[in-house]
């Protein structure tokens, strides 16, 4: 495997296909400082594509930790809102947004969960205007992964660090179709398939989805006027972009008040740097009324009560078990991958793009929150049934695979 | 030399003495990515001192170069003004400002000077509101040095890179008084001496300074109501801080229209990453009417015509040849050091702090520009004479040393 060459191909894929960067457009990217090699390749690629400016904002694990190890109580509740506001303004003025996702999972595992929750709350509240600018369709955006040693060691704890990094890059490049002769053609093909199923589900105009199997028995009521979304997005000016790379999901908006039953989560969730395993949640009238976990239950309960909306759902998504990521059999401890390996629901904020034009958010039951946390419920045991407004039952997935 | 220990002492000096960071105050710092080791120490030190938030914004040589090697013409004229505006807002709202100066000198030496000048102009124009927020006394700020390999190799080209880095750190630590038992006490002593001379010069109420020796014969008319400044600064709320560490200068504001004669510059100037050597400038009625150099003359002429004010002076400063930095005999290719080794004048923007309260900036002849470039004229051959409003001549320096 030629990692250098593949990183260049990743930079090109992300600028030209993922972002669809326009000549003259500004690019604002965020990355962990460990991903600087990819940042530099993307910067060159973006300038070559005609970017007017490329600005990289870096996060650093050690500085993140210093807030907990050396910071005051005030520091835990402070976030640089002025910076997020300024970024929101830049996106509204047309700057493209790229996030390189390469954090160290479990970084904050040794910290007090209550402190982690307070810091997360301050951060997500400050970042909210920025999140809204991005998700409201103001600009083209893209998230791509970067393999850090911390991530690789967690995924492959039995390998030497170098070998773990190389093995994980191998899976990441495969998931990104960078092992194909023509990655962009491969993505176009995948997006066509996503679009076919998306249109089919939209045509069914369902009232709810029922997930059953492996201990899960969950009915997710869908928002009135819900819109199924997946694969590529298009801005008003015609710019086409792919928010997530890799992406295998089609997803829509739940009615916040109409989720009922029990969800057994099939993969760990990484919440503010802590890992939550064996999560089981019971819903009544949309609210998570019982949150239990084998590990990290306190972190989950804190996080899902960050604000009122954090206990309700903002997204429901379908992913077949035959997706390349699921087939790799690897547990990635990383939402960008694990959410594309399995059907999932998300606690917290709903995406405006999942509501049809003219639909009333209030009436539809659109959820609002400062958080958005995807949690996986898919497995080879899961069956998904669509329930029409008339009560008719439409088989959607069986044994974890689409039947549409 | 224990570099690790001295870096910790540098972090402490800069947070506690240089910045005078207040508990609950936010800190915004900028650094080259190569200085991350010091950034992390400062971050921990700042949180320990009660910082509410520490935000680090990083620059990266390779990304800076990519603008020239891969960018469009538009990219050369674009700067992220929205980010500088947001930073200006943060400083006005009380955030402290720390700059870690550790750029690679000569980084852009291979680039087209016209392109470098255009990019510098765009950048300094965008950064102006931020510069004004800082220099108007809105907040406490501090600049400290960091040794990069590129810098060390330029200063000590005959040493192996590791040895050059260690040698330069040795000089930097000494200039910062970190080789003393009590660096803060040493700085307090130095600042008392600066204050004594500052008060003396202020009391003389001079009309002009005359520099003579080594080919220089230059009269710098001083602004009516000029204020001599040096060493520590104090905010309205009583916070005391030292803008530059190290610092050995006392400086004031020229009348933009009253500089006459010839200045032979005694150290190279680094302009937007290019090095200008053997600079000789002739002034008439304040304006630089002839700009010649042995090397980099084009860069200098471009830069000093960035805007109208760039051809006029904004600062004049006195530094004795016996300053620890001058005595090291090292040419640092770095303004923070070289300007503290020699008397200098600065092209471009004047500092509001160099004007007495109530003085009219227009009448005083205060210069305005998007640039501020210090250029050294001091040497063991220089004599400085103060000229009173009545024409009386007051000896200030002889053979490069203070006689007051
Ligand atoms: Zn999803
Ligand atoms: Zn989601
Ligand atoms: Zn100066
Ligand atoms: Zn200066």
XYZ file of C-alpha atoms in Angstrom, chain B residues 16-351:
336
model
C 2.675 35.648 34.535
C 5.004 38.550 33.691
C 4.776 39.205 29.927
C 0.989 38.949 29.690
C 0.040 39.490 33.315
C -2.887 37.185 32.556
C -5.843 37.794 34.874
C -7.895 34.929 36.373
C -10.957 34.400 34.186
C -9.343 36.082 31.179
C -9.458 34.421 27.754
C -6.174 33.931 25.884
C -5.839 33.916 22.095
C -2.442 32.877 20.835
C -0.921 32.580 17.391
C 2.055 30.413 16.596
C 3.838 28.553 13.888
C 2.937 24.887 14.080
C 6.580 24.079 14.789
C 6.226 25.857 18.150
C 3.556 23.447 19.411
C 5.756 22.252 22.275
C 5.855 25.779 23.714
C 2.164 26.346 22.912
C 1.281 23.313 25.039
C 3.371 24.539 27.975
C 1.846 28.007 27.722
C -1.645 26.500 27.493
C -1.125 24.543 30.717
C 0.436 27.586 32.410
C -2.444 29.839 31.299
C -5.117 27.429 32.528
C -3.229 27.097 35.813
C -3.280 30.915 36.045
C -7.079 30.831 35.713
C -7.579 31.411 31.964
C -11.233 30.918 30.997
C -10.218 29.637 27.563
C -6.995 29.214 25.603
C -7.337 29.269 21.826
C -4.306 28.600 19.613
C -4.341 29.573 15.939
C -1.520 28.010 13.934
C 0.322 29.019 10.788
C 2.187 26.449 8.734
C 5.097 27.128 6.366
C 4.055 24.519 3.805
C 0.517 25.884 3.633
C 1.849 29.433 3.338
C 4.028 28.340 0.420
C 1.143 26.487 -1.259
C -0.589 29.832 -1.863
C 2.350 30.804 -4.105
C 3.062 27.435 -5.691
C -0.531 26.295 -6.325
C -2.734 29.370 -5.824
C -4.516 31.575 -8.335
C -3.980 35.310 -8.775
C -7.116 35.803 -6.675
C -5.635 33.736 -3.866
C -2.676 36.129 -3.666
C -5.039 39.006 -3.014
C -7.322 37.273 -0.525
C -6.993 37.153 3.255
C -9.507 35.898 5.847
C -10.627 39.327 7.052
C -13.568 37.787 8.921
C -11.136 35.933 11.200
C -9.062 39.044 11.952
C -12.259 41.014 12.612
C -13.414 38.331 15.021
C -10.062 38.387 16.806
C -10.236 42.198 17.045
C -13.643 41.783 18.677
C -12.291 39.244 21.145
C -9.451 41.594 22.141
C -11.861 44.500 22.552
C -13.913 42.218 24.802
C -10.885 41.611 26.979
C -9.148 38.522 25.592
C -5.376 38.622 26.074
C -3.178 38.240 23.010
C -0.001 36.192 22.760
C 2.108 35.821 19.625
C 4.823 33.217 19.452
C 7.301 34.519 16.896
C 9.008 31.588 15.239
C 8.666 31.953 11.489
C 11.183 30.604 9.040
C 13.203 33.555 7.718
C 13.622 33.522 3.965
C 10.664 31.172 3.473
C 9.433 33.209 0.501
C 12.865 34.193 -0.811
C 12.322 32.060 -3.931
C 8.980 33.662 -4.787
C 8.239 36.563 -7.141
C 8.692 39.765 -5.045
C 5.664 41.375 -6.718
C 3.518 38.421 -5.629
C 4.940 38.529 -2.106
C 4.165 42.249 -1.919
C 0.561 41.726 -3.128
C -0.035 38.935 -0.626
C 1.516 40.964 2.207
C -0.657 43.927 1.308
C -3.845 41.845 1.361
C -2.843 40.260 4.646
C -1.852 43.455 6.442
C -4.936 45.282 5.212
C -7.159 42.478 6.527
C -5.266 42.312 9.810
C -5.417 46.051 10.437
C -8.514 46.099 12.701
C -6.844 43.427 14.820
C -3.566 45.362 14.972
C -5.473 48.488 15.994
C -7.358 46.638 18.721
C -4.045 45.467 20.144
C -2.029 48.672 19.838
C -4.839 50.953 21.063
C -4.389 49.557 24.559
C -7.586 47.498 24.542
C -5.905 44.507 26.129
C -2.708 43.008 27.528
C -0.491 41.380 24.927
C 2.891 39.799 24.601
C 5.253 38.475 21.920
C 7.797 35.766 22.774
C 10.274 33.972 20.517
C 10.496 30.300 19.590
C 13.528 28.734 17.916
C 12.705 26.815 14.746
C 15.243 24.774 12.816
C 14.878 27.091 9.826
C 15.649 30.108 11.973
C 18.580 28.431 13.755
C 20.131 27.298 10.472
C 19.977 30.792 9.103
C 21.623 32.261 12.192
C 24.281 29.520 12.426
C 24.672 28.150 8.883
C 27.977 26.451 9.729
C 26.570 24.294 12.534
C 24.688 21.015 12.229
C 20.921 21.706 12.531
C 20.598 20.247 16.060
C 23.628 22.165 17.293
C 22.345 25.358 15.661
C 18.976 24.962 17.403
C 20.623 24.397 20.769
C 23.046 27.314 20.317
C 20.238 29.676 19.356
C 18.047 28.565 22.266
C 21.016 29.365 24.506
C 21.103 32.949 23.202
C 17.319 33.270 23.371
C 17.145 32.030 26.961
C 19.956 34.444 27.918
C 18.219 37.378 26.179
C 15.066 36.453 28.109
C 17.069 36.441 31.402
C 16.022 32.816 31.872
C 19.653 32.077 32.754
C 19.247 34.184 35.905
C 18.101 32.743 39.230
C 15.101 35.052 39.265
C 14.190 36.123 35.709
C 11.257 38.252 36.849
C 13.481 40.226 39.260
C 16.014 40.758 36.463
C 13.276 42.068 34.170
C 11.915 44.361 36.885
C 15.423 45.830 37.290
C 15.836 46.338 33.547
C 12.398 47.925 33.292
C 13.306 50.375 36.081
C 16.353 51.498 34.058
C 14.239 51.838 30.899
C 11.720 53.886 32.885
C 14.424 56.219 34.234
C 15.680 57.054 30.707
C 12.147 57.208 29.338
C 11.163 59.808 31.955
C 14.347 61.796 31.266
C 13.667 61.936 27.516
C 10.032 62.837 28.137
C 11.165 65.689 30.355
C 13.399 67.113 27.595
C 10.325 67.668 25.362
C 12.497 67.405 22.233
C 11.655 68.682 18.770
C 13.848 66.181 16.916
C 16.503 63.467 17.154
C 19.695 63.575 15.115
C 21.453 60.294 14.263
C 25.008 60.547 12.959
C 27.781 58.078 12.186
C 28.654 55.172 9.904
C 27.265 56.931 6.836
C 23.996 57.879 8.536
C 23.072 61.556 8.858
C 19.429 61.622 9.735
C 17.150 64.072 11.517
C 13.861 62.608 12.753
C 11.363 65.293 13.729
C 9.266 64.179 16.693
C 5.488 64.430 16.866
C 4.114 67.363 18.857
C 2.844 65.702 22.046
C 4.945 62.589 21.488
C 5.171 60.143 24.347
C 8.230 58.008 25.079
C 7.344 54.396 25.875
C 9.392 51.389 26.955
C 9.333 48.296 29.140
C 6.056 47.599 30.914
C 2.605 48.896 29.973
C -0.403 49.361 32.218
C -4.071 48.995 31.257
C -6.842 51.159 32.694
C -7.802 48.346 35.067
C -4.244 48.285 36.433
C -3.053 45.151 34.617
C 0.687 45.478 33.976
C 2.199 43.671 30.999
C 5.304 43.658 28.812
C 4.340 43.657 25.124
C 7.688 42.314 23.927
C 9.976 39.809 25.593
C 12.854 40.382 25.242
C 12.691 44.186 25.088
C 15.457 46.751 25.487
C 14.057 49.742 23.575
C 12.504 53.076 24.442
C 10.606 54.512 21.513
C 8.385 57.361 20.449
C 6.439 58.842 17.529
C 8.041 60.805 14.673
C 6.265 63.653 12.926
C 5.613 61.968 9.575
C 6.549 65.072 7.591
C 9.831 66.002 9.289
C 12.405 63.292 8.682
C 15.343 64.488 6.541
C 18.617 62.942 5.450
C 20.199 59.575 4.863
C 19.892 56.340 6.860
C 22.314 53.445 6.400
C 20.689 50.334 7.812
C 23.001 48.212 9.908
C 21.137 44.878 9.909
C 19.177 42.946 7.295
C 15.387 43.363 7.314
C 13.069 40.390 6.801
C 10.168 41.573 4.647
C 7.375 39.071 4.053
C 9.836 36.193 4.219
C 12.465 37.824 1.983
C 15.738 39.214 3.291
C 16.781 42.758 2.428
C 20.466 43.587 2.978
C 22.542 46.735 2.679
C 19.544 49.030 2.701
C 20.159 52.793 2.299
C 17.217 55.213 2.340
C 17.104 58.959 1.754
C 14.238 60.990 3.245
C 12.839 64.338 2.134
C 10.022 65.976 4.110
C 9.432 62.641 5.822
C 9.109 60.542 2.669
C 11.568 57.821 1.631
C 12.484 59.253 -1.779
C 15.313 56.825 -2.543
C 15.440 53.174 -1.479
C 18.543 51.231 -2.487
C 19.780 47.846 -1.263
C 22.551 45.359 -2.012
C 19.994 42.550 -1.924
C 16.201 42.624 -2.038
C 15.867 46.249 -3.168
C 12.801 45.371 -5.249
C 11.084 43.775 -2.264
C 11.854 46.843 -0.126
C 10.648 49.336 -2.761
C 7.426 47.333 -3.270
C 6.844 47.020 0.456
C 7.513 50.650 1.283
C 4.930 51.670 -1.325
C 2.284 49.219 -0.067
C 0.258 52.308 0.735
C 0.845 56.046 1.119
C 1.950 55.762 4.760
C 4.445 52.974 4.100
C 7.037 55.485 2.818
C 6.900 57.524 6.051
C 8.065 56.753 9.583
C 5.848 55.586 12.443
C 8.421 54.950 15.184
C 11.901 55.891 16.330
C 13.619 53.835 19.028
C 16.802 53.939 21.119
C 18.729 50.814 22.189
C 22.251 50.786 23.602
C 24.977 48.612 22.065
C 25.516 47.146 25.543
C 22.115 45.425 25.521
C 22.538 41.667 26.118
C 21.237 40.992 22.625
C 23.692 43.397 20.984
C 26.533 42.007 23.103
C 25.822 38.454 21.917
C 27.191 39.649 18.566
C 24.671 37.423 16.798
C 22.637 38.567 13.820
C 19.205 37.031 14.510
C 17.333 37.797 11.260
C 14.358 38.356 13.583
C 12.867 41.737 14.468
C 12.079 40.795 18.062
C 15.818 40.367 18.644
C 17.515 42.606 16.135
C 15.342 45.620 17.002
C 16.476 45.143 20.602
C 20.117 45.106 19.553
C 20.154 48.530 17.890
C 18.539 51.922 17.501
C 15.875 51.729 14.793
C 13.218 53.543 12.849
C 10.009 51.930 11.615
C 8.306 52.497 8.276
C 4.524 52.635 8.405
C 1.945 52.750 11.143
C 2.580 54.726 14.319
C 1.415 53.544 17.744
